[in-house]
CSV table of N, CA and C in Angstrom, one decimal:
chain,number,residue,atom,x,y,z
C,93,GLN,N,3.1,7.4,-7.2
C,93,GLN,CA,1.9,8.1,-7.2
C,93,GLN,C,0.8,6.7,-7.2
C,94,VAL,N,0.0,7.7,-6.5
C,94,VAL,CA,-1.6,7.0,-6.5
C,94,VAL,C,-2.5,7.8,-7.2
C,95,GLN,N,-3.3,7.2,-8.0
C,95,GLN,CA,-4.7,7.8,-8.4
C,95,GLN,C,-6.1,7.6,-8.0
C,96,LEU,N,-7.0,8.3,-7.5
C,96,LEU,CA,-8.1,7.8,-7.2
C,96,LEU,C,-9.0,8.3,-7.7
C,97,VAL,N,-9.9,7.7,-8.1
C,97,VAL,CA,-11.4,8.2,-8.6
C,97,VAL,C,-12.9,7.9,-7.6
C,98,GLU,N,-13.3,9.0,-7.4
C,98,GLU,CA,-14.6,8.6,-6.9
C,98,GLU,C,-15.8,8.6,-7.6
C,99,SER,N,-16.8,7.8,-6.9
C,99,SER,CA,-18.2,7.8,-8.1
C,99,SER,C,-19.1,7.4,-6.8
C,100,GLY,N,-20.4,7.5,-7.7
C,100,GLY,CA,-21.8,7.1,-6.5
C,100,GLY,C,-22.4,8.3,-6.3
C,101,GLY,N,-22.0,9.1,-6.1
C,101,GLY,CA,-22.5,10.8,-5.6
C,101,GLY,C,-23.7,11.0,-6.5
C,102,GLY,N,-24.5,12.1,-6.2
C,102,GLY,CA,-25.8,12.0,-6.5
C,102,GLY,C,-26.8,12.9,-5.9
C,103,LEU,N,-28.3,13.1,-6.3
C,103,LEU,CA,-29.0,13.5,-5.5
C,103,LEU,C,-30.2,12.4,-4.8
C,104,VAL,N,-30.0,12.7,-3.8
C,104,VAL,CA,-31.2,11.9,-2.8
C,104,VAL,C,-31.9,12.4,-1.7
C,105,GLU,N,-33.1,12.1,-1.7
C,105,GLU,CA,-34.0,13.0,-0.8
C,105,GLU,C,-33.4,12.4,0.9
C,106,ALA,N,-33.9,13.5,1.6
C,106,ALA,CA,-33.2,13.2,3.0
C,106,ALA,C,-34.2,11.8,3.6
C,107,GLY,N,-33.2,11.3,4.5
C,107,GLY,CA,-33.2,10.0,4.8
C,107,GLY,C,-33.0,9.0,4.1
C,108,GLY,N,-32.8,9.0,3.0
C,108,GLY,CA,-32.2,8.2,1.9
C,108,GLY,C,-30.8,7.6,2.1
C,109,PRO,N,-30.5,6.6,1.2
C,109,PRO,CA,-28.8,6.1,1.3
C,109,PRO,C,-28.2,6.4,0.1
C,110,LEU,N,-26.9,6.5,0.4
C,110,LEU,CA,-26.0,6.7,-0.8
C,110,LEU,C,-24.5,5.8,-0.6
C,111,ARG,N,-24.1,5.4,-2.0
C,111,ARG,CA,-22.5,4.7,-1.0
C,111,ARG,C,-21.6,5.3,-2.6
C,112,LEU,N,-21.0,6.0,-1.8
C,112,LEU,CA,-19.7,6.2,-2.7
C,112,LEU,C,-18.5,5.3,-2.6
C,113,SER,N,-17.5,5.1,-4.0
C,113,SER,CA,-16.6,4.4,-3.9
C,113,SER,C,-15.5,5.2,-4.1
C,114,CYS,N,-14.1,4.8,-3.8
C,114,CYS,CA,-13.0,5.7,-4.2
C,114,CYS,C,-11.6,4.0,-4.7
C,115,ALA,N,-11.8,4.3,-6.4
C,115,ALA,CA,-11.0,3.5,-7.0
C,115,ALA,C,-9.5,3.6,-7.0
C,116,ALA,N,-8.5,2.9,-6.4
C,116,ALA,CA,-7.0,3.6,-6.1
C,116,ALA,C,-6.2,3.1,-7.2
C,117,SER,N,-5.7,2.9,-8.0
C,117,SER,CA,-4.8,2.9,-8.7
C,117,SER,C,-3.3,3.6,-8.7
C,118,GLY,N,-2.1,2.8,-9.7
C,118,GLY,CA,-0.6,3.3,-9.0
C,118,GLY,C,-0.2,2.4,-7.8
C,119,ARG,N,0.6,3.2,-7.1
C,119,ARG,CA,1.3,2.9,-6.3
C,119,ARG,C,0.3,2.3,-4.9
C,120,THR,N,-0.6,1.6,-5.1
C,120,THR,CA,-1.6,1.2,-3.9
C,120,THR,C,-0.6,0.9,-2.9
C,121,SER,N,0.1,0.0,-3.0
C,121,SER,CA,1.2,-0.6,-1.8
C,121,SER,C,1.4,0.5,-0.4
C,122,SER,N,1.3,1.6,-1.2
C,122,SER,CA,1.8,2.6,-0.3
C,122,SER,C,0.7,3.1,0.7
C,123,THR,N,-0.2,2.9,0.2
C,123,THR,CA,-1.5,3.5,1.1
C,123,THR,C,-1.7,2.7,2.4
C,124,HIS,N,-1.4,3.6,3.2
C,124,HIS,CA,-1.8,3.4,5.0
C,124,HIS,C,-3.3,3.8,5.2
C,125,THR,N,-3.7,4.7,5.0
C,125,THR,CA,-4.7,4.8,5.4
C,125,THR,C,-5.6,5.6,4.3
C,126,MET,N,-6.7,5.6,4.2
C,126,MET,CA,-7.9,6.2,2.9
C,126,MET,C,-8.7,7.4,3.8
C,127,GLY,N,-9.4,8.3,3.7
C,127,GLY,CA,-10.3,9.0,4.3
C,127,GLY,C,-10.9,9.7,3.5
C,128,TRP,N,-12.2,9.8,3.4
C,128,TRP,CA,-13.0,10.6,3.2
C,128,TRP,C,-13.2,11.9,3.7
C,129,PHE,N,-13.3,13.2,3.0
C,129,PHE,CA,-13.3,14.6,3.6
C,129,PHE,C,-14.5,14.7,2.5
C,130,ARG,N,-15.4,16.3,3.1
C,130,ARG,CA,-16.3,16.8,2.4
C,130,ARG,C,-16.3,18.4,2.3
C,131,GLN,N,-16.5,18.8,1.4
C,131,GLN,CA,-16.5,20.3,1.3
C,131,GLN,C,-18.1,21.0,0.9
C,132,ALA,N,-18.6,21.3,2.1
C,132,ALA,CA,-19.9,22.5,1.5
C,132,ALA,C,-19.7,24.0,0.7
C,133,PRO,N,-20.6,24.4,0.2
C,133,PRO,CA,-20.1,25.8,-0.7
C,133,PRO,C,-19.9,26.5,0.7
C,134,GLY,N,-18.7,27.7,0.4
C,134,GLY,CA,-18.4,28.6,1.2
C,134,GLY,C,-17.7,27.7,2.5
C,135,LYS,N,-17.5,26.8,2.7
C,135,LYS,CA,-16.8,26.2,4.0
C,135,LYS,C,-15.5,25.1,3.9
C,136,GLU,N,-14.7,25.2,4.8
C,136,GLU,CA,-14.1,24.4,4.4
C,136,GLU,C,-13.9,23.4,4.6
C,137,ARG,N,-12.8,22.3,3.7
C,137,ARG,CA,-13.0,21.0,3.7
C,137,ARG,C,-12.8,20.1,5.0
C,138,GLU,N,-13.9,19.4,5.7
C,138,GLU,CA,-13.8,18.8,6.7
C,138,GLU,C,-13.7,17.1,6.8
C,139,PHE,N,-13.1,16.7,7.8
C,139,PHE,CA,-12.8,15.0,8.1
C,139,PHE,C,-14.5,14.7,7.8
C,140,VAL,N,-14.5,13.1,7.3
C,140,VAL,CA,-16.1,12.4,7.4
C,140,VAL,C,-15.3,11.2,8.3
C,141,ALA,N,-14.5,10.5,7.3
C,141,ALA,CA,-14.5,9.1,8.2
C,141,ALA,C,-12.9,8.6,7.6
C,142,ALA,N,-12.3,7.4,8.2
C,142,ALA,CA,-11.1,6.9,7.6
C,142,ALA,C,-10.9,5.6,8.0
C,143,VAL,N,-10.2,4.8,7.4
C,143,VAL,CA,-10.1,3.3,7.1
C,143,VAL,C,-8.5,3.2,6.9
C,144,VAL,N,-8.1,2.8,8.4
C,144,VAL,CA,-6.7,1.8,8.1
C,144,VAL,C,-6.8,0.7,7.2
C,145,TRP,N,-5.8,0.8,6.3
C,145,TRP,CA,-6.3,0.1,4.8
C,145,TRP,C,-6.2,-1.8,5.6
C,146,ARG,N,-4.8,-2.0,6.2
C,146,ARG,CA,-4.7,-2.9,6.6
C,146,ARG,C,-5.3,-3.6,8.2
C,147,SER,N,-5.6,-2.8,8.9
C,147,SER,CA,-6.1,-3.0,10.0
C,147,SER,C,-7.6,-3.3,10.0
C,148,GLU,N,-8.4,-2.3,9.0
C,148,GLU,CA,-9.7,-2.2,9.1
C,148,GLU,C,-10.1,-1.4,9.8
C,149,LEU,N,-9.3,-0.4,10.7
C,149,LEU,CA,-9.4,0.4,12.1
C,149,LEU,C,-10.4,1.5,11.5
C,150,THR,N,-11.4,1.8,12.0
C,150,THR,CA,-11.9,3.1,11.4
C,150,THR,C,-12.1,4.7,12.2
C,151,TYR,N,-12.7,5.8,12.0
C,151,TYR,CA,-12.7,6.8,12.7
C,151,TYR,C,-14.1,7.3,11.7
C,152,TYR,N,-14.7,8.3,12.6
C,152,TYR,CA,-15.8,8.7,12.2
C,152,TYR,C,-15.4,10.2,12.9
C,153,THR,N,-16.1,11.7,12.2
C,153,THR,CA,-16.7,12.5,12.8
C,153,THR,C,-17.8,12.5,13.4
C,154,ASP,N,-18.0,12.8,14.6
C,154,ASP,CA,-19.0,13.0,15.5
C,154,ASP,C,-20.7,12.9,14.5
C,155,SER,N,-20.5,13.9,13.5
C,155,SER,CA,-22.0,14.0,12.8
C,155,SER,C,-22.4,12.8,11.9
C,156,VAL,N,-21.6,11.8,11.6
C,156,VAL,CA,-21.7,10.8,10.9
C,156,VAL,C,-21.6,10.0,11.8
C,157,ARG,N,-21.2,9.9,12.8
C,157,ARG,CA,-21.1,8.3,13.4
C,157,ARG,C,-22.5,7.7,13.5
C,158,GLY,N,-22.7,6.2,13.1
C,158,GLY,CA,-23.9,5.7,13.4
C,158,GLY,C,-24.5,5.8,12.2
C,159,ARG,N,-24.4,6.5,11.3
C,159,ARG,CA,-25.2,7.0,9.9
C,159,ARG,C,-24.3,6.4,8.5
C,160,PHE,N,-23.0,7.0,8.8
C,160,PHE,CA,-22.4,6.4,7.9
C,160,PHE,C,-21.4,5.2,8.1
C,161,THR,N,-20.8,4.5,6.9
C,161,THR,CA,-19.9,3.3,7.2
C,161,THR,C,-18.7,3.4,6.3
C,162,ILE,N,-17.3,3.5,6.7
C,162,ILE,CA,-16.4,3.0,5.7
C,162,ILE,C,-15.9,1.9,5.6
C,163,SER,N,-15.6,1.5,4.2
C,163,SER,CA,-15.2,0.1,4.6
C,163,SER,C,-13.9,0.5,3.4
C,164,ARG,N,-13.5,-0.7,2.9
C,164,ARG,CA,-12.3,-0.9,1.9
C,164,ARG,C,-12.2,-2.7,1.6
C,165,ASP,N,-12.1,-2.8,0.2
C,165,ASP,CA,-12.1,-4.4,-0.5
C,165,ASP,C,-10.4,-4.1,-0.8
C,166,ASN,N,-9.8,-5.1,-0.1
C,166,ASN,CA,-8.2,-4.6,-0.5
C,166,ASN,C,-8.0,-5.6,-2.1
C,167,ALA,N,-8.5,-6.3,-2.4
C,167,ALA,CA,-8.5,-7.2,-3.6
C,167,ALA,C,-8.9,-6.2,-4.6
C,168,LYS,N,-9.9,-5.1,-4.2
C,168,LYS,CA,-10.2,-4.3,-6.0
C,168,LYS,C,-9.5,-3.0,-5.5
C,169,ASN,N,-8.7,-2.9,-4.8
C,169,ASN,CA,-7.8,-1.4,-4.3
C,169,ASN,C,-9.1,-0.5,-4.3
C,170,THR,N,-10.4,-0.7,-3.5
C,170,THR,CA,-11.2,0.0,-3.7
C,170,THR,C,-12.0,0.8,-2.1
C,171,GLY,N,-12.2,1.6,-1.7
C,171,GLY,CA,-12.7,2.4,-0.7
C,171,GLY,C,-14.4,2.5,-0.5
C,172,TYR,N,-15.3,2.5,0.2
C,172,TYR,CA,-16.6,3.0,0.3
C,172,TYR,C,-16.6,3.5,1.3
C,173,LEU,N,-17.9,4.3,1.2
C,173,LEU,CA,-18.4,5.2,2.2
C,173,LEU,C,-20.1,4.9,2.1
C,174,GLN,N,-20.7,4.1,3.0
C,174,GLN,CA,-22.1,3.8,2.9
C,174,GLN,C,-22.3,4.9,3.6
C,175,MET,N,-23.2,5.7,3.1
C,175,MET,CA,-24.3,6.7,3.8
C,175,MET,C,-25.6,6.5,4.2
C,176,ASN,N,-26.2,6.6,5.0
C,176,ASN,CA,-27.5,6.5,5.2
C,176,ASN,C,-28.1,7.2,6.2
C,177,SER,N,-29.7,7.7,6.1
C,177,SER,CA,-30.0,8.6,6.9
C,177,SER,C,-29.6,9.7,6.4
C,178,LEU,N,-29.2,10.0,5.2
C,178,LEU,CA,-28.8,11.6,4.6
C,178,LEU,C,-29.6,12.6,5.0
C,179,LYS,N,-29.0,13.7,5.7
C,179,LYS,CA,-29.5,15.2,6.2
C,179,LYS,C,-29.3,16.0,4.7
C,180,PRO,N,-30.2,17.0,4.4
C,180,PRO,CA,-29.8,18.5,3.7
C,180,PRO,C,-28.1,18.6,4.6
C,181,GLU,N,-28.0,18.7,5.4
C,181,GLU,CA,-26.4,19.2,5.8
C,181,GLU,C,-25.0,18.3,5.4
C,182,ASP,N,-25.7,17.2,4.6
C,182,ASP,CA,-24.7,16.2,4.4
C,182,ASP,C,-24.6,16.9,3.0
C,183,THR,N,-25.0,18.0,2.2
C,183,THR,CA,-24.9,18.0,0.8
C,183,THR,C,-23.6,18.6,1.1
C,184,ALA,N,-22.7,18.3,-0.2
C,184,ALA,CA,-21.4,18.3,-0.1
C,184,ALA,C,-20.6,18.0,-1.4
C,185,ILE,N,-19.2,18.1,-1.7
C,185,ILE,CA,-18.5,17.3,-2.8
C,185,ILE,C,-17.8,16.2,-2.0
C,186,TYR,N,-17.7,15.2,-1.9
C,186,TYR,CA,-17.1,14.3,-1.1
C,186,TYR,C,-15.4,13.8,-2.1
C,187,TYR,N,-14.7,13.8,-0.9
C,187,TYR,CA,-13.3,13.6,-1.5
C,187,TYR,C,-12.9,12.4,-0.8
C,188,CYS,N,-12.2,11.6,-1.8
C,188,CYS,CA,-11.6,10.6,-0.7
C,188,CYS,C,-10.1,10.9,-1.1
C,189,ALA,N,-9.1,10.4,-0.4
C,189,ALA,CA,-7.5,10.8,-0.1
C,189,ALA,C,-7.1,9.5,0.4
C,190,VAL,N,-5.8,9.4,0.1
C,190,VAL,CA,-5.2,8.6,0.9
C,190,VAL,C,-3.9,9.0,1.4
C,191,LYS,N,-3.3,8.5,2.3
C,191,LYS,CA,-2.2,8.8,2.8
C,191,LYS,C,-1.0,7.5,3.6
C,192,ALA,N,0.3,8.0,3.2
C,192,ALA,CA,1.0,6.4,3.1
C,192,ALA,C,1.7,6.0,4.8
C,193,PHE,N,1.3,7.1,6.1
C,193,PHE,CA,2.1,6.9,7.3
C,193,PHE,C,0.9,6.9,8.4
C,194,LEU,N,1.6,6.2,9.4
C,194,LEU,CA,0.7,6.5,10.5
C,194,LEU,C,0.3,7.7,11.1
C,195,GLY,N,-0.5,8.1,11.9
C,195,GLY,CA,-0.5,10.0,12.5
C,195,GLY,C,-1.9,10.0,12.4
C,196,VAL,N,-2.3,11.1,12.5
C,196,VAL,CA,-3.4,12.1,12.7
C,196,VAL,C,-4.1,11.6,11.2
C,197,VAL,N,-5.6,11.2,11.7
C,197,VAL,CA,-6.3,10.8,10.4
C,197,VAL,C,-7.6,11.7,9.7
C,198,ASP,N,-7.5,12.8,10.7
C,198,ASP,CA,-9.0,13.9,10.5
C,198,ASP,C,-7.9,15.2,9.8
C,199,ASP,N,-6.7,15.1,9.8
C,199,ASP,CA,-6.3,16.6,8.8
C,199,ASP,C,-5.8,16.4,7.8
C,200,ARG,N,-6.3,16.9,7.0
C,200,ARG,CA,-6.8,16.9,5.2
C,200,ARG,C,-4.8,17.4,4.9
C,201,ARG,N,-4.4,18.0,5.7
C,201,ARG,CA,-2.8,18.5,5.3
C,201,ARG,C,-1.8,17.2,5.1
C,202,LYS,N,-2.1,15.9,6.1
C,202,LYS,CA,-1.5,15.1,6.1
C,202,LYS,C,-1.8,13.8,4.8
C,203,TYR,N,-2.5,14.3,4.2
C,203,TYR,CA,-3.2,13.1,3.0
C,203,TYR,C,-2.4,13.5,1.7
C,204,ASP,N,-2.1,12.3,1.0
C,204,ASP,CA,-0.9,12.8,-0.2
C,204,ASP,C,-1.3,12.8,-1.4
C,205,TYR,N,-2.4,11.8,-1.7
C,205,TYR,CA,-3.6,11.9,-2.6
C,205,TYR,C,-4.8,12.5,-2.2
C,206,TRP,N,-5.3,12.9,-3.8
C,206,TRP,CA,-6.9,12.6,-3.5
C,206,TRP,C,-7.7,13.0,-4.9
C,207,GLY,N,-9.1,12.5,-4.6
C,207,GLY,CA,-9.6,12.2,-5.8
C,207,GLY,C,-10.1,13.8,-6.5
C,208,GLN,N,-11.0,13.7,-7.5
C,208,GLN,CA,-11.4,14.9,-7.9
C,208,GLN,C,-12.7,15.5,-7.2
C,209,GLY,N,-13.4,14.4,-6.6
C,209,GLY,CA,-14.7,14.9,-5.6
C,209,GLY,C,-15.9,14.5,-6.5
C,210,THR,N,-16.9,13.6,-6.0
C,210,THR,CA,-18.2,13.8,-6.0
C,210,THR,C,-19.5,14.3,-5.6
C,211,GLN,N,-20.6,14.7,-6.1
C,211,GLN,CA,-21.1,15.8,-5.8
C,211,GLN,C,-22.1,14.9,-4.8
C,212,VAL,N,-22.4,15.2,-3.8
C,212,VAL,CA,-23.9,14.7,-2.8
C,212,VAL,C,-24.8,15.3,-2.7
C,213,THR,N,-25.9,15.3,-3.1
C,213,THR,CA,-26.9,16.4,-2.8
C,213,THR,C,-28.0,16.0,-2.2
C,214,VAL,N,-28.5,16.5,-1.0
C,214,VAL,CA,-29.8,15.9,0.1
C,214,VAL,C,-30.7,17.0,0.1
C,215,SER,N,-31.6,16.6,-0.6
C,215,SER,CA,-33.1,17.2,-0.7
C,215,SER,C,-33.9,17.4,0.8
C,216,SER,N,-34.7,18.5,1.1
C,216,SER,CA,-35.2,17.8,2.3
C,216,SER,C,-36.9,18.0,2.0
């Protein structure tokens, strides 16, 4: 079992930054990839970014590439999502998730454990 706790969400003006954290505990040695997803009201949960824990290889959805940066601190078992130049359309609940094996990183069905989510609201 892996437990995930997100933090860092809040209200920010358009163009501003926000940094999300995802602290992992439990069987963290089984973590292969950490991903961030988001879900806006009335929409499906969508992939935002992912990082392969050991290699630090990163992946991004097109709408955030160049604005968001995913990273991880192995010693702290914590992942981060630095979000810059935020837009109102980035408003959503953001979830971190981990999966134990190689494979597709943008399919939420492939992830084994999820955090409770943190709200990000970007005002125009």
